[in-house]
Short mmCIF file of C-alpha atoms and ligand atoms in Angstrom, two decimals:
data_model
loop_
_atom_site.label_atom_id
_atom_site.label_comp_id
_atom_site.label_asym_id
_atom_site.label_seq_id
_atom_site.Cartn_x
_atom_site.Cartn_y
_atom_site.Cartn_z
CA UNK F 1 48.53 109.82 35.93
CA UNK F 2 49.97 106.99 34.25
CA UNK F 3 52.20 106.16 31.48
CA UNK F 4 51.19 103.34 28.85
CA UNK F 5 54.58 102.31 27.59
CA UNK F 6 56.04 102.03 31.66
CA UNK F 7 56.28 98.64 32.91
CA UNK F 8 56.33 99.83 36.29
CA UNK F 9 52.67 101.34 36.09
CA UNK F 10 51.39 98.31 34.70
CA UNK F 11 53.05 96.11 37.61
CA UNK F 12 52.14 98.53 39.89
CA UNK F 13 48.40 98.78 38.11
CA UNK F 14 48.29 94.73 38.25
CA UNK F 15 47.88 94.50 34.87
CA UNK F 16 51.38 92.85 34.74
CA UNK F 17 51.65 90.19 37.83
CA UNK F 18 54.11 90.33 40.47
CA UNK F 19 55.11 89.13 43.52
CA UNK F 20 53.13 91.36 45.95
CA UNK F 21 54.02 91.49 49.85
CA UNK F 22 51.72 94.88 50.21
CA UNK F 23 49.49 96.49 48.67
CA UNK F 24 47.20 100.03 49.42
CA UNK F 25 45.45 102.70 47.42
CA UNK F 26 48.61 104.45 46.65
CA UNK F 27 51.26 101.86 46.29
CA UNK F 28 52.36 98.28 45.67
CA UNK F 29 55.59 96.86 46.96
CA UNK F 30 56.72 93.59 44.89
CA UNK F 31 59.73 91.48 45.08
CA UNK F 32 62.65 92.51 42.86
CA UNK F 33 63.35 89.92 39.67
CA UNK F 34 66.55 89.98 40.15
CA UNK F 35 67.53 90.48 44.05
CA UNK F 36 70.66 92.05 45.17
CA UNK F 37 69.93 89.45 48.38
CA UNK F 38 66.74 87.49 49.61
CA UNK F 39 63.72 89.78 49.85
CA UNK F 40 65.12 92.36 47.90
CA UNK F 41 61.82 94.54 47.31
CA UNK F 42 60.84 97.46 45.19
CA UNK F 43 57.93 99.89 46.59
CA UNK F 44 56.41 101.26 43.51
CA UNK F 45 53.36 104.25 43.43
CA UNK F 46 50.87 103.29 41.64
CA UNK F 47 50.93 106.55 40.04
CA UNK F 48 53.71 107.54 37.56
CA UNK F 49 56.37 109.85 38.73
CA UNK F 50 59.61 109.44 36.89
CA UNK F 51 61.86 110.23 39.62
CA UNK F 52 61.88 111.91 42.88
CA UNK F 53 62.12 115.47 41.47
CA UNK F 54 58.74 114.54 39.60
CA UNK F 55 56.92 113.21 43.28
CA UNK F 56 53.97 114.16 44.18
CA UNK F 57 54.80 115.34 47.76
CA UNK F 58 51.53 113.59 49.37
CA UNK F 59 53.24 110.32 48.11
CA UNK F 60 56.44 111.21 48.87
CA UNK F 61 55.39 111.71 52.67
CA UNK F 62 54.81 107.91 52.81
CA UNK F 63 57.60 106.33 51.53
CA UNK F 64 59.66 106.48 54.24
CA UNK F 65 57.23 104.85 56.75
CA UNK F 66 56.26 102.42 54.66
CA UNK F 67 60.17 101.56 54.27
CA UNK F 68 60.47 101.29 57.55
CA UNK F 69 57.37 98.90 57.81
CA UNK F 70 58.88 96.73 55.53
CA UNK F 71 62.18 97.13 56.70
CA UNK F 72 61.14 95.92 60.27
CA UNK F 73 59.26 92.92 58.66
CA UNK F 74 62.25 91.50 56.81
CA UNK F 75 63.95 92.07 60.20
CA UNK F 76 61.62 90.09 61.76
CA UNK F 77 60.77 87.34 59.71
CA UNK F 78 63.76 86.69 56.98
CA UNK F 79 66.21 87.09 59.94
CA UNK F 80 68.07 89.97 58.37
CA UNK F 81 70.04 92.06 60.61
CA UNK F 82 69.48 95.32 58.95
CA UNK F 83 68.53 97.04 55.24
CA UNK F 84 68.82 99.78 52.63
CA UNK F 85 66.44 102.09 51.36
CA UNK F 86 68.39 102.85 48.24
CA UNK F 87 66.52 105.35 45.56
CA UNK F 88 68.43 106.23 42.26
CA UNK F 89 67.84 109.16 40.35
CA UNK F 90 68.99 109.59 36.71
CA UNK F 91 70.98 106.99 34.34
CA UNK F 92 74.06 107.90 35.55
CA UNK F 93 73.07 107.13 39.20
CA UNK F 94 72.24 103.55 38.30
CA UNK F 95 68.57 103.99 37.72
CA UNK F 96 66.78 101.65 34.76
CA UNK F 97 63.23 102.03 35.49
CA UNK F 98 61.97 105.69 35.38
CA UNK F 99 58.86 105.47 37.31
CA UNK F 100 60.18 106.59 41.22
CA UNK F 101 60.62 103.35 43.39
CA UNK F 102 62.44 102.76 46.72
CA UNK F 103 64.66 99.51 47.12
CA UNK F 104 64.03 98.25 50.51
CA UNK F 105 67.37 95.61 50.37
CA UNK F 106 67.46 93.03 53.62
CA UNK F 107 71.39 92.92 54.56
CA UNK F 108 72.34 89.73 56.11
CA UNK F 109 75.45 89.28 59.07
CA UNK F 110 78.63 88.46 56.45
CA UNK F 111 76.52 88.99 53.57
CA UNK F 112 77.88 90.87 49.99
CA UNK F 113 78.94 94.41 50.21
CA UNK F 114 76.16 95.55 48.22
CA UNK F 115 75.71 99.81 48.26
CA UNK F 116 79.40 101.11 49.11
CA UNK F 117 81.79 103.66 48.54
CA UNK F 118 85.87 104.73 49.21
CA UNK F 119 85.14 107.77 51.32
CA UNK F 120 87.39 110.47 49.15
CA UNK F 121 88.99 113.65 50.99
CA UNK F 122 87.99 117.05 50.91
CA UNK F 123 89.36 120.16 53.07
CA UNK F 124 86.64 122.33 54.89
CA UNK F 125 87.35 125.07 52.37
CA UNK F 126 86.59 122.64 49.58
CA UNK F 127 83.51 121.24 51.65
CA UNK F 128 82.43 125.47 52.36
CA UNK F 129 82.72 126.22 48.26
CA UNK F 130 80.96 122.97 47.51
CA UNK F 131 78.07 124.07 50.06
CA UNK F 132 77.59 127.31 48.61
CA UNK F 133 77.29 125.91 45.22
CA UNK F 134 74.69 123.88 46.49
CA UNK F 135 72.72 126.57 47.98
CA UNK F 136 72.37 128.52 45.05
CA UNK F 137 70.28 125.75 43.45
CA UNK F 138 67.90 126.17 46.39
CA UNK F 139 66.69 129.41 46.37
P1 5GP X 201 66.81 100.88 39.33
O1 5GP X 201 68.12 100.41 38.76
O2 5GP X 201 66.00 101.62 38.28
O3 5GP X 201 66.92 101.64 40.62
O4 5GP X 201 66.02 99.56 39.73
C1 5GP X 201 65.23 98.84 38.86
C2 5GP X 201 65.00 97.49 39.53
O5 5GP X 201 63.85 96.92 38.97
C3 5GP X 201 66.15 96.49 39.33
O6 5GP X 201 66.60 96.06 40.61
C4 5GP X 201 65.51 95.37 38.52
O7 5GP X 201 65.97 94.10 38.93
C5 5GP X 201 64.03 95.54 38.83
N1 5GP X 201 63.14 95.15 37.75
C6 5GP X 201 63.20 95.53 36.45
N2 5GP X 201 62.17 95.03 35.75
C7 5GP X 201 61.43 94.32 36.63
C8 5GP X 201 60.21 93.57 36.51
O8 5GP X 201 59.62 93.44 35.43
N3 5GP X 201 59.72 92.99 37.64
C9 5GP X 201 60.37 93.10 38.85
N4 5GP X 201 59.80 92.49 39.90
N5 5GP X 201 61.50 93.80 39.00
C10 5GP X 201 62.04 94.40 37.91
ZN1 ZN X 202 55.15 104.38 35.42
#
């Protein structure tokens, strides 16, 4: 399925161009417009899912491989010494473009601090009521 008013199933369609480093039946991968570092890339399906809750789960299978694929590429030719696979879900979790895609983000020896966090505190009976809240949601 697709969605006529997403810019992301249009790039991913090639109706709109991009910068392309792959390409299959089920997925394009383009360079980001505006890169958190060099290669920066954004593997998009070329069918629309708005997030990952809405992923088909034959599509979803892939993704990580084909992150790794890339991954290992940047490692090997942009001289990057590792990367994120970064996915947000929801406006308040950063994400601007709701059709699913997976940053693939080369990280470079003293590059920026790009995806981070100050690791809070929590006691183990804090962590054990937090865990059964959780669980409830997945039955
Ligand atoms: P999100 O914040 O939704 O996880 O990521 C959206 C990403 O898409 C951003 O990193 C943004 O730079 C990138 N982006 C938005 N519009 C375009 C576009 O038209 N072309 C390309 N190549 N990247 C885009
Ligand atoms: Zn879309």
């Amino acid at each position: 399925m697709r969605d006529d008013n997403c810019i992301f199933c249009k790039i991913a369609n090639g109706e709109i161009p991009s910068t392309t480093i792959y390409e299959d039946d089920d997925f394009r991968v383009i360079l980001d417009l505006g890169p958190a570092s060099r290669g920066h890339a954004l593997i998009l399906p070329k069918e629309h899912f708005a997030d990952v809750c809405a992923l088909d789960e034959r599509i979803a299978a892939k993704v990580l491989p084909l992150g790794a694929r890339i991954g290992s590429a940047m490692k090997r030719t942009l001289g990057c010494a590792g990367f994120n696979l970064v996915q947000n879900n929801g406006e308040a979790a950063g994400q601007t473009v709701f059709h699913f895609h997976m940053h693939v983000i080369p990280r470079y020896e003293n590059g920026p601090v790009i995806a981070g966090w100050t690791p809070g505190k929590a006691s183990q009976e804090e962590l054990a009521e937090t865990a059964e809240e959780i669980k409830k949601g997945m039955q």
